[in-house]
Coordinates of C-alpha atoms and ligand atoms in Angstrom, one line a residue:
X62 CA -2.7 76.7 4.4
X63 CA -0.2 79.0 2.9
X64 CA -2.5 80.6 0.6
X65 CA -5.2 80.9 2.9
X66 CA -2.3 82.9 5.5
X67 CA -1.2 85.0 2.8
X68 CA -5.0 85.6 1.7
X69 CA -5.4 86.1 5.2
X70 CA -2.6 88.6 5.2
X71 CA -4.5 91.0 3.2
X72 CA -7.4 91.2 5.6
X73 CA -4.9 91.1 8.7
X74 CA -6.3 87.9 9.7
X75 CA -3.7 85.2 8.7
X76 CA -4.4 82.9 11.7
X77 CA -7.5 83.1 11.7
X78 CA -7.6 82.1 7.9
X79 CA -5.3 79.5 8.7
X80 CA -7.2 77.6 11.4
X81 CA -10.7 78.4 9.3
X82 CA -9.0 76.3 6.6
X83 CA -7.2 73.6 8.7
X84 CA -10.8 72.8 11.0
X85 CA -12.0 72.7 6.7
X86 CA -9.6 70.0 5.7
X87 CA -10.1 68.0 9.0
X88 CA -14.0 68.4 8.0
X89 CA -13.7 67.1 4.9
X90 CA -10.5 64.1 6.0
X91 CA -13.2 62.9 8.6
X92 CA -16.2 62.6 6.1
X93 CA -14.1 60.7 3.7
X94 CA -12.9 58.8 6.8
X95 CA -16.3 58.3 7.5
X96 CA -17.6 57.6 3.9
X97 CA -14.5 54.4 3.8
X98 CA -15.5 53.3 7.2
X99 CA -19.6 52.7 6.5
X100 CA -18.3 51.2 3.0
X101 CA -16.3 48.7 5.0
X102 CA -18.7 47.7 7.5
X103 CA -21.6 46.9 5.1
X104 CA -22.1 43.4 4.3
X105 CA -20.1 42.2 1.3
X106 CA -20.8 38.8 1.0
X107 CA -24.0 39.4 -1.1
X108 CA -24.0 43.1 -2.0
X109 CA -21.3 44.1 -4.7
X110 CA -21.3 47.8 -3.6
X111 CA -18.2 49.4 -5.1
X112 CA -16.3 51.7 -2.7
X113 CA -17.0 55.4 -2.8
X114 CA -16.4 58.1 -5.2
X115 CA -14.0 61.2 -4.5
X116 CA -11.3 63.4 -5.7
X117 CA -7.3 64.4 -5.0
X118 CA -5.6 62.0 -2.4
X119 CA -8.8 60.0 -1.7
X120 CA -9.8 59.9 -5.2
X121 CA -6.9 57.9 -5.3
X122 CA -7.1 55.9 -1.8
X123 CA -10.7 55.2 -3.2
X124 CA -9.8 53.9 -6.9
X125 CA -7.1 51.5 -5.7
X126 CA -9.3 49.6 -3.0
X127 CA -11.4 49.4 -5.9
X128 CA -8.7 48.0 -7.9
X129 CA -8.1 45.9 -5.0
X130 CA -11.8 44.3 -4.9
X131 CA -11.9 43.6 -8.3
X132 CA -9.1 42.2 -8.1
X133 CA -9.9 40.0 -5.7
X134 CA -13.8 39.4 -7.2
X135 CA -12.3 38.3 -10.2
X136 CA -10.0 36.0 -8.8
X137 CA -12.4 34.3 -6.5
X138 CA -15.0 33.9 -9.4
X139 CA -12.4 31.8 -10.8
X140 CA -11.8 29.6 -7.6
X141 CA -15.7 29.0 -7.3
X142 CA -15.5 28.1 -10.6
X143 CA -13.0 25.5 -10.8
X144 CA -14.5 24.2 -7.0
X145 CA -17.9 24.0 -8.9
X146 CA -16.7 22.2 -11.7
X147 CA -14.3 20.1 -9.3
X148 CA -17.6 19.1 -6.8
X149 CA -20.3 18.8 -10.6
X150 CA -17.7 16.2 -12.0
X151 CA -17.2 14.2 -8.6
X152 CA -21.3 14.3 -8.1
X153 CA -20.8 12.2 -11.5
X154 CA -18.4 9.8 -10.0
X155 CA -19.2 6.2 -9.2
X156 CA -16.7 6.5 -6.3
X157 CA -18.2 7.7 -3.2
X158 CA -15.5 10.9 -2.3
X159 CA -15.6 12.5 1.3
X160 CA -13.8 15.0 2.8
X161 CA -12.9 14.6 6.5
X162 CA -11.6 17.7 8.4
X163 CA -8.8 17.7 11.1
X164 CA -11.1 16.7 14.2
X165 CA -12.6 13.7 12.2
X166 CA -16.0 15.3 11.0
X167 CA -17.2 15.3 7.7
X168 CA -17.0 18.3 5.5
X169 CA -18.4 17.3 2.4
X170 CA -19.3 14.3 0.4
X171 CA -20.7 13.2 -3.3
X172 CA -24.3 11.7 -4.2
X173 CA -22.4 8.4 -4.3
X174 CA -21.2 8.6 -1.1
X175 CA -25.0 9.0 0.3
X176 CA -25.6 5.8 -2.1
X177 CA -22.8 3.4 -0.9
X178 CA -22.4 5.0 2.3
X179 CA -25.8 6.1 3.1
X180 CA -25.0 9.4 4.1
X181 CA -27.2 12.2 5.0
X182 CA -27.1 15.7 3.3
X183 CA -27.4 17.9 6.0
X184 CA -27.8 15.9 9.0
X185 CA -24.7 14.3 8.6
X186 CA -22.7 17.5 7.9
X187 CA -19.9 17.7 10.6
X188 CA -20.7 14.4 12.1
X189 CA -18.0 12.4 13.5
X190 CA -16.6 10.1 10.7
X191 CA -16.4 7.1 13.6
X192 CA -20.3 8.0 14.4
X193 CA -21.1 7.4 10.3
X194 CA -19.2 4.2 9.9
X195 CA -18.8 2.3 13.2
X196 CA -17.2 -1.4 11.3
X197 CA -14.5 -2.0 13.9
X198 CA -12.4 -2.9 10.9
X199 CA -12.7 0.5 9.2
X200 CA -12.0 2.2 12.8
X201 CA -8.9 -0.1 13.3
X202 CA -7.9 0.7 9.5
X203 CA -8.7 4.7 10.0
X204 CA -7.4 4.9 13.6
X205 CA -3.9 2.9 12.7
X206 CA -3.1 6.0 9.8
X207 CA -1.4 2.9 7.9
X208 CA -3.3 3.6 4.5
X209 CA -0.7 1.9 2.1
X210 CA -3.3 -0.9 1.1
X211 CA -7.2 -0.4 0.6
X212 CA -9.6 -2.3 2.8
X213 CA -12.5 -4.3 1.9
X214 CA -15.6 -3.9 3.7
X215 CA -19.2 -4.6 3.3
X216 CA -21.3 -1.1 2.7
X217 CA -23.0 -0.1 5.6
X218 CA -26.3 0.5 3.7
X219 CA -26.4 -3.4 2.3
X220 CA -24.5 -6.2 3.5
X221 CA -24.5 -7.8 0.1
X222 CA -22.3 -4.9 -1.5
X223 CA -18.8 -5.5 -1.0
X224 CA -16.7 -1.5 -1.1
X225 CA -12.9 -1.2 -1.4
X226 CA -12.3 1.6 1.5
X227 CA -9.0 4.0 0.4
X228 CA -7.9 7.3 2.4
X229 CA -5.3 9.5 2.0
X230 CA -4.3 12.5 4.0
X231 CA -4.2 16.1 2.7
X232 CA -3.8 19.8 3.9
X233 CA -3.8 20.0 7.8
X234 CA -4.5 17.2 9.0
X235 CA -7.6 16.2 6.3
X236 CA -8.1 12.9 5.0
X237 CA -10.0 12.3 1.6
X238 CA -12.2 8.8 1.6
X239 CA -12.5 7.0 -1.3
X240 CA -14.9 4.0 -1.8
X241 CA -15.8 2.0 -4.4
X242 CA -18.4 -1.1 -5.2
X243 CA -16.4 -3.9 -5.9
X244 CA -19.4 -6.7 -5.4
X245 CA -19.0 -8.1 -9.0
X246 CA -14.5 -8.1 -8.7
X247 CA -15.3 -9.6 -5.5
X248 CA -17.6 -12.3 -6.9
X249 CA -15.4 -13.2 -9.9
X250 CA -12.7 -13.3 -7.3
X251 CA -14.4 -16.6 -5.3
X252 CA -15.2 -17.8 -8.6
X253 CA -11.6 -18.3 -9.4
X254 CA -10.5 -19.0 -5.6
X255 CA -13.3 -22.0 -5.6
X256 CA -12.9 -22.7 -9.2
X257 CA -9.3 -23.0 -8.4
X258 CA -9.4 -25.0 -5.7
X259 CA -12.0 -27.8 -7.0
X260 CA -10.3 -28.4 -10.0
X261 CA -6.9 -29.1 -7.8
X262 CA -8.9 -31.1 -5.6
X263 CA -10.4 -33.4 -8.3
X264 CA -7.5 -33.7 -10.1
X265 CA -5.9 -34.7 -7.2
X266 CA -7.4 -38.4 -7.3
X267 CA -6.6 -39.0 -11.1
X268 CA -2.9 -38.3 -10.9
X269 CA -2.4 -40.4 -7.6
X270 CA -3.6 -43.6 -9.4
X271 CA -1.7 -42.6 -12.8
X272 CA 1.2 -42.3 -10.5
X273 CA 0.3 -45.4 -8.9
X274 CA 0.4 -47.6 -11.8
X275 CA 3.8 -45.8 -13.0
X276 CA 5.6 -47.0 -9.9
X277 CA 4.3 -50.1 -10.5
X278 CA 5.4 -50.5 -13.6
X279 CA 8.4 -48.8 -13.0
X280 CA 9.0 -51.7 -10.2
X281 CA 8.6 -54.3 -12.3
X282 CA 10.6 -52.8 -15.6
X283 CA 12.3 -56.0 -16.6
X284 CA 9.2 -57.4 -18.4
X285 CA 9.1 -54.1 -20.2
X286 CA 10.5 -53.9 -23.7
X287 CA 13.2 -52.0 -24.0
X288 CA 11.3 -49.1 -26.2
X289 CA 8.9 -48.7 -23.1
X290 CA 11.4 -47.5 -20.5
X291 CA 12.0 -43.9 -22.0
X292 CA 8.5 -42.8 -22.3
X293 CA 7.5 -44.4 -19.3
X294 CA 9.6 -42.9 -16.9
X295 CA 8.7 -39.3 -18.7
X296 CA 5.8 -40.2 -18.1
X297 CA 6.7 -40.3 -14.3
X298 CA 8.4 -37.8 -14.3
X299 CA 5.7 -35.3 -15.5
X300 CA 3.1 -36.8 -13.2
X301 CA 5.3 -35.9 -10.6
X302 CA 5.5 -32.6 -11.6
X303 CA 1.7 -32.7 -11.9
X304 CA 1.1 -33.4 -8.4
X305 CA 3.3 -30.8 -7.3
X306 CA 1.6 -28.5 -9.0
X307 CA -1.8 -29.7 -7.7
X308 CA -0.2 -29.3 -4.0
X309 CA 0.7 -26.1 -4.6
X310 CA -2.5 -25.2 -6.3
X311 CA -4.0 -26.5 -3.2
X312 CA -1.9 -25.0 -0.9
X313 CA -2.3 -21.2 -2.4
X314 CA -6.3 -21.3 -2.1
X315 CA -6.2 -22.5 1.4
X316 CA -3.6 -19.6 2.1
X317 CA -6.2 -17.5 -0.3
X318 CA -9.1 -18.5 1.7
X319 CA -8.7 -19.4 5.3
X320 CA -7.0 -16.5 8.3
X321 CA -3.7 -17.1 9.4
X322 CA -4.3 -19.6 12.5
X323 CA -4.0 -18.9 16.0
X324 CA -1.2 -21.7 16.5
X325 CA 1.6 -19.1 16.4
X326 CA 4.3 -19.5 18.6
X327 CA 8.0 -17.9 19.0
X328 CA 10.5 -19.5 17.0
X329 CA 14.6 -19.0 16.7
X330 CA 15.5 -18.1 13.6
X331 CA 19.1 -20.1 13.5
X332 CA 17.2 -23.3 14.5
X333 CA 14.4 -22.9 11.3
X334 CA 17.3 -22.1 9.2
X335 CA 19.2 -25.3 10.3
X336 CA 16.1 -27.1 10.0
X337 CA 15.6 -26.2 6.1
X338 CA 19.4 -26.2 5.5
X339 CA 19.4 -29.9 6.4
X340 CA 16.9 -30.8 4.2
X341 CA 17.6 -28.8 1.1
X342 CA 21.3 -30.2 1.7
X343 CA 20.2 -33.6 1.5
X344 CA 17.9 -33.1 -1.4
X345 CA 20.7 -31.3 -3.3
X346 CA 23.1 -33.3 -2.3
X347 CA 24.5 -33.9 -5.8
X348 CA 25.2 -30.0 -6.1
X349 CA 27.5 -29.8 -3.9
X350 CA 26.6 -26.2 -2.8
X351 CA 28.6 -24.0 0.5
X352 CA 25.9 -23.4 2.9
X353 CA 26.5 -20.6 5.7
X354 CA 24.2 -19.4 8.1
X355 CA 24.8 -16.4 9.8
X356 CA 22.3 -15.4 12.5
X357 CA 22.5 -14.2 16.2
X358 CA 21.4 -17.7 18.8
X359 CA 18.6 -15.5 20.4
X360 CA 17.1 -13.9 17.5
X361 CA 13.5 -15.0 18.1
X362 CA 10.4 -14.3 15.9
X363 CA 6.5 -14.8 16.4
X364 CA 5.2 -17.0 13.4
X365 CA 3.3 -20.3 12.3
X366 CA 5.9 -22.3 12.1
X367 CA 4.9 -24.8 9.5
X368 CA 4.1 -22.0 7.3
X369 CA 7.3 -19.9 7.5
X370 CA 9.2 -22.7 7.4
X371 CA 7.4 -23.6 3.7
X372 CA 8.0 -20.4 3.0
X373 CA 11.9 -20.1 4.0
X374 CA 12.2 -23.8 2.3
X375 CA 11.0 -22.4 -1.0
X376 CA 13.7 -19.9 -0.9
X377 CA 16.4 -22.2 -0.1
X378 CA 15.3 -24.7 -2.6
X379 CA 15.4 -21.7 -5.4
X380 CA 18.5 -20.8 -4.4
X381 CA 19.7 -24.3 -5.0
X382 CA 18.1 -24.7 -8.2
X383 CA 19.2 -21.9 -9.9
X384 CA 22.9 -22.0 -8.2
X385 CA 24.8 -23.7 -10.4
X386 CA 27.2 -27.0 -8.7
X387 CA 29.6 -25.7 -6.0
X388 CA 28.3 -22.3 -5.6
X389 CA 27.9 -20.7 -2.3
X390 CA 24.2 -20.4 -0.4
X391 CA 24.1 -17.6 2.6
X392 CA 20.9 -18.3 5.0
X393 CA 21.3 -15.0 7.4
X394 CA 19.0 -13.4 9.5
X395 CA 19.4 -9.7 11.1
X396 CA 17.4 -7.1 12.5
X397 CA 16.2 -4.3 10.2
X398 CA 14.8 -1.0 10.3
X399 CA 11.2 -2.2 9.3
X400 CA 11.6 -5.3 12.1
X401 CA 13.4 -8.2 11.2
X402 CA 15.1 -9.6 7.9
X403 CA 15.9 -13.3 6.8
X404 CA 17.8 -13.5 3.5
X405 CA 18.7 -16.0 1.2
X406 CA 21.6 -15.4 -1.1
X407 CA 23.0 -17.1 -3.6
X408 CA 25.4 -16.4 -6.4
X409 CA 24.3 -18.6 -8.9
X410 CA 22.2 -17.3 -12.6
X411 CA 20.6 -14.5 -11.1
X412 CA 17.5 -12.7 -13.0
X413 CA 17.2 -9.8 -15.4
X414 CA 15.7 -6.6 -13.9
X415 CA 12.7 -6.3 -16.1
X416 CA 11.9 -10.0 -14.5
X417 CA 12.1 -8.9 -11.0
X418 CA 8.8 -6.9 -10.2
X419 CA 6.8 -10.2 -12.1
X420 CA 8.7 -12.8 -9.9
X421 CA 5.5 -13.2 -7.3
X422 CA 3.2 -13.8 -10.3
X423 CA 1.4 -17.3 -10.4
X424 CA 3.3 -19.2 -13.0
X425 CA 5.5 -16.7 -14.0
X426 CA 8.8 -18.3 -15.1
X427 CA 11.7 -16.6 -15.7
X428 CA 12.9 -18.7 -18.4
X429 CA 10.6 -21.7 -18.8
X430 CA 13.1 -24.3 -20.0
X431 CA 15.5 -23.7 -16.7
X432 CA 12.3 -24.1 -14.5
X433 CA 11.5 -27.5 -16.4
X434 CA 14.6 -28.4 -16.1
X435 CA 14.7 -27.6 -12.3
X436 CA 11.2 -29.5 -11.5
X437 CA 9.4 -26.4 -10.8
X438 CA 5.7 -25.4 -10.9
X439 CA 6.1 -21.5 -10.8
X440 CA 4.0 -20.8 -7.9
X441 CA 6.6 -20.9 -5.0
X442 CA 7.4 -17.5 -4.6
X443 CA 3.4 -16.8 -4.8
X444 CA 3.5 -19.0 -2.1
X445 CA 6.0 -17.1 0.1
X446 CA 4.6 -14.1 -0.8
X447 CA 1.5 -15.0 0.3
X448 CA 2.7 -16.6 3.5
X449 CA 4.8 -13.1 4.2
X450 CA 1.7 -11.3 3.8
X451 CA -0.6 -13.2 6.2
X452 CA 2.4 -12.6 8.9
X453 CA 2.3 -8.9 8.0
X454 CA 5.3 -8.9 6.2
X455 CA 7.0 -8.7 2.5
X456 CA 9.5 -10.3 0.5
X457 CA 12.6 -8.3 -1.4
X458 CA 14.1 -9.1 -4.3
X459 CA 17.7 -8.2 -5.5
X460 CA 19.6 -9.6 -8.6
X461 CA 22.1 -9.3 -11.0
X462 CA 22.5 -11.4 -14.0
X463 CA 25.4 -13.8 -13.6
X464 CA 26.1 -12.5 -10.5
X465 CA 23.3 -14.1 -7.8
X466 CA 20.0 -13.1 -6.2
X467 CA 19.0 -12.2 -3.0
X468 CA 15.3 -13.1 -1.9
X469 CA 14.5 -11.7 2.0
X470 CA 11.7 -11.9 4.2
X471 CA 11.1 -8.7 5.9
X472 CA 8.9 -9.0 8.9
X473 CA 7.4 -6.1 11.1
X474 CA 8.3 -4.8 14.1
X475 CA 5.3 -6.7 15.9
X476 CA 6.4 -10.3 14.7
X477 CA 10.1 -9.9 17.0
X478 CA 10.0 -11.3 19.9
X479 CA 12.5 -9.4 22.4
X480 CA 14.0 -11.3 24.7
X481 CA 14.9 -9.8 28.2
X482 CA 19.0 -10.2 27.1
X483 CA 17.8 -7.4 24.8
X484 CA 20.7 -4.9 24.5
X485 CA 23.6 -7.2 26.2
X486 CA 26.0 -8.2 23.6
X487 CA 25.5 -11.9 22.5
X488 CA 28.6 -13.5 20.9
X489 CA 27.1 -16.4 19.5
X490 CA 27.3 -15.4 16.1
X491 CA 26.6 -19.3 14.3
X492 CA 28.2 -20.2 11.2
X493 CA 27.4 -23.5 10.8
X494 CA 29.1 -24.8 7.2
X495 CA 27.7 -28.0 6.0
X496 CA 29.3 -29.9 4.0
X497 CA 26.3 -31.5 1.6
X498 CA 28.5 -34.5 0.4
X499 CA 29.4 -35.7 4.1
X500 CA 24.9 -36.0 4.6
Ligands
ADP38 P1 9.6 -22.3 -9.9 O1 8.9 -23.4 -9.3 O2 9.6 -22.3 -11.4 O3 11.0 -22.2 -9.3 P2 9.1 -19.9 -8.4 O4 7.8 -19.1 -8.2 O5 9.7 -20.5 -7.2 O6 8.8 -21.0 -9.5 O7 10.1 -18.9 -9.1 C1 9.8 -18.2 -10.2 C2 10.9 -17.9 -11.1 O8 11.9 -17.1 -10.5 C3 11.7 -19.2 -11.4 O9 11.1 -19.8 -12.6 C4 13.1 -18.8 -11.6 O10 13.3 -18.5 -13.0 C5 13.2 -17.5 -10.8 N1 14.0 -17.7 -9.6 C6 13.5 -17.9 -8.4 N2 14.5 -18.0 -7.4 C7 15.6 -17.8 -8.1 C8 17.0 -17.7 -7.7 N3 17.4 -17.9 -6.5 N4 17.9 -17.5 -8.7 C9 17.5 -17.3 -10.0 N5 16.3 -17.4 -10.4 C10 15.3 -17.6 -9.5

């Protein structure tokens, strides 16, 4: 503008120079304005048109959009890339893998999900996940959010294919599906379970009339030579142990097998742990172990009875096992944040950490010549684990080597019963000490 006024100047017409030149510029600013603004509204999802051409300032405007989308080209080649390679390698998977969004409709899903799941590519794109697979079980499971354990199901395609059902959540609110066939594990599975559960039963017959015929003996040990008695009475001794193993053999499958039954009722805690107290104290008598139990009167819990109280026994019994003569046996029950907590503690051998997450295993044995020496079959605490798990509930495990253990039975939130003194302060705080000797 300053050269046009002072060209201007020579031809006394500096302002007219000046506006000639300014309505120039504008001319020129509005076509490049205009060039940018058809660039931007053409359609860039197929067409790769690079922006336009020009010199000075929107030369420079111009070459760094361009920067700018190649940039961004180059960077979203790589994402389609690695989603290619991401969806080509879980087309390959056995596992059927779907994508749910935030309002419950698919998104996308693998070729095995349209095997084991029968779903349909694109009719059943952004479909209602509850529409797909309508199992209540699976709408329970999916509806609940509690994913922690997978859920078996039979694929709704063919009722003879079992599928393991796992989800977890992602993103906003998405949830990734995972299933798997798991027909032939499931097979093998009631293979052992009846296998299992035949072989206890027949042997169940043998060992009674082996036992039998000890007693009898046993009872009538005065016409035995004297070399007789010892192996005789091992003899008894390990059928014993035989049967108990067979019971609890027995025992296990039926927990494996049947549902929990309906005959649940509310029990008080402090009267089930005075009930195994008593007879862990009179079978333990020569032990001479403190028992304390520390529980609030009213505490109440939903359970079947004869099962928990198996299950509570079987800690107690442990606990006197492996505490040696004298030591001191807590039975206590409290609330806790997951629901409600009865614990057994003892501080008698203890066990050594690497021990502890194997404990639940069927005939795992912590150190197998202080079970034989105990009597024991290693299949309690698969037992109360078991039990726990058919009320909804787990067992904990603390333990220090010389010290004692602590084995609790955690029970959800569902399985308290509250009474209507809820909140009042009870001050019936039992502590009943028994004194084993005196029983
Ligand atoms: P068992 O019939 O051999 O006692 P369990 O399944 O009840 O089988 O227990 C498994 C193992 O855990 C036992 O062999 C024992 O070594 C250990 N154990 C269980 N309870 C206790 C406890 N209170 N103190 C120390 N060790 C224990």
């Amino acid at each position: 503008m300053a050269s046009a006024g002072f060209v201007g100047y020579w031809f006394n017409q500096s302002l007219a120079a000046i506006l000639l030149i300014t309505i120039a510029y504008l001319g020129f600013a509005f076509y490049q304005i205009k060039r940018i603004h058809l660039w931007l509204i053409q359609d860039h999802s197929n067409s790769e048109a690079n922006p336009p051409e020009s010199f000075g300032l929107w030369g420079n405007v111009f070459d760094g959009i361009y920067h700018l989308q190649r940039r961004e080209r180059q960077a979203s080649a790589i994402l389609k890339n690695i989603i290619e390679k991401a969806q080509e390698s879980s087309a390959a998977m056995e596992m059927a893998v779907v994508m749910i969004n935030s309002k419950n409709s698919l998104d996308w899903w693998n070729t095995a999900a349209e095997n084991l799941l029968g779903f349909k590519d694109p009719q059943d794109r952004g479909r209602a996940i509850s529409n797909l697979l309508r199992d209540p079980e699976f709408l329970d499971y999916y509806n609940n959010e509690e994913f922690s354990e997978p859920l078996k199901l039979p694929s709704p395609k063919s009722a003879d294919q079992i599928l393991e059902f796992s989800l977890t959540r992602f993103g906003k609110g998405e949830k990734l599906l995972l299933a798997r066939n798991i027909t032939q594990l499931h097979r093998l599975e009631l293979m052992r379970k009846d296998f299992v559960a035949n072989v206890s039963h027949e042997l169940r017959t043998p060992i009674t009339v082996i036992k039998g015929y000890l007693e009898a003996i046993v009872d009538n040990s005065k016409d035995l030579d004297e070399k007789w008695r010892k192996p005789i009475s091992q003899m008894q001794q390990q059928s014993a142990r035989m049967e108990n193993i067979v019971q609890d053999l027995l025992l296990l499958s039926s927990l494996e097998t049947s549902n929990i039954t309906t005959s649940q009722s509310d029990v008080r805690v402090q009267e089930l742990l005075e009930e195994v107290l008593n007879d862990t104290a009179q079978s333990q008598r020569k032990k001479a172990h403190h028992y304390r139990i520390e529980c609030n009167s009213e505490d109440t819990i939903h359970v079947e009875h004869a099962e928990f109280y198996s299950a509570v026994l079987n800690l107690v019994v442990n606990a006197a096992k492996y505490t040696p003569k004298g030591g001191e046996i807590i039975l206590s029950g409290n609330n806790s944040d997951a629901g409600y907590k009865i614990s057994i503690e003892d501080n008698g051998l203890g066990i050594e950490a690497q021990h502890l997450p194997r404990l639940t295993e069927r005939f795992y044995r912590v150190d197998a010549s202080r079970s034989s020496d105990t009597g024991g079959t290693g299949l309690g605490l698969a037992i109360v684990k078991h039990i726990l798990a058919r009320h909804g509930g787990s067992l904990e495990v603390t333990s220090e080597t010389g010290e004692g253990s602590c084995f609790s039975c955690v029970l959800p939130e569902s399985r308290v019963v509250r009474s209507h003194l809820e909140g009042k302060e009870i001050d019936t705080e039992a502590e009943a000490q028994i004194n084993p000797s005196r029983l």
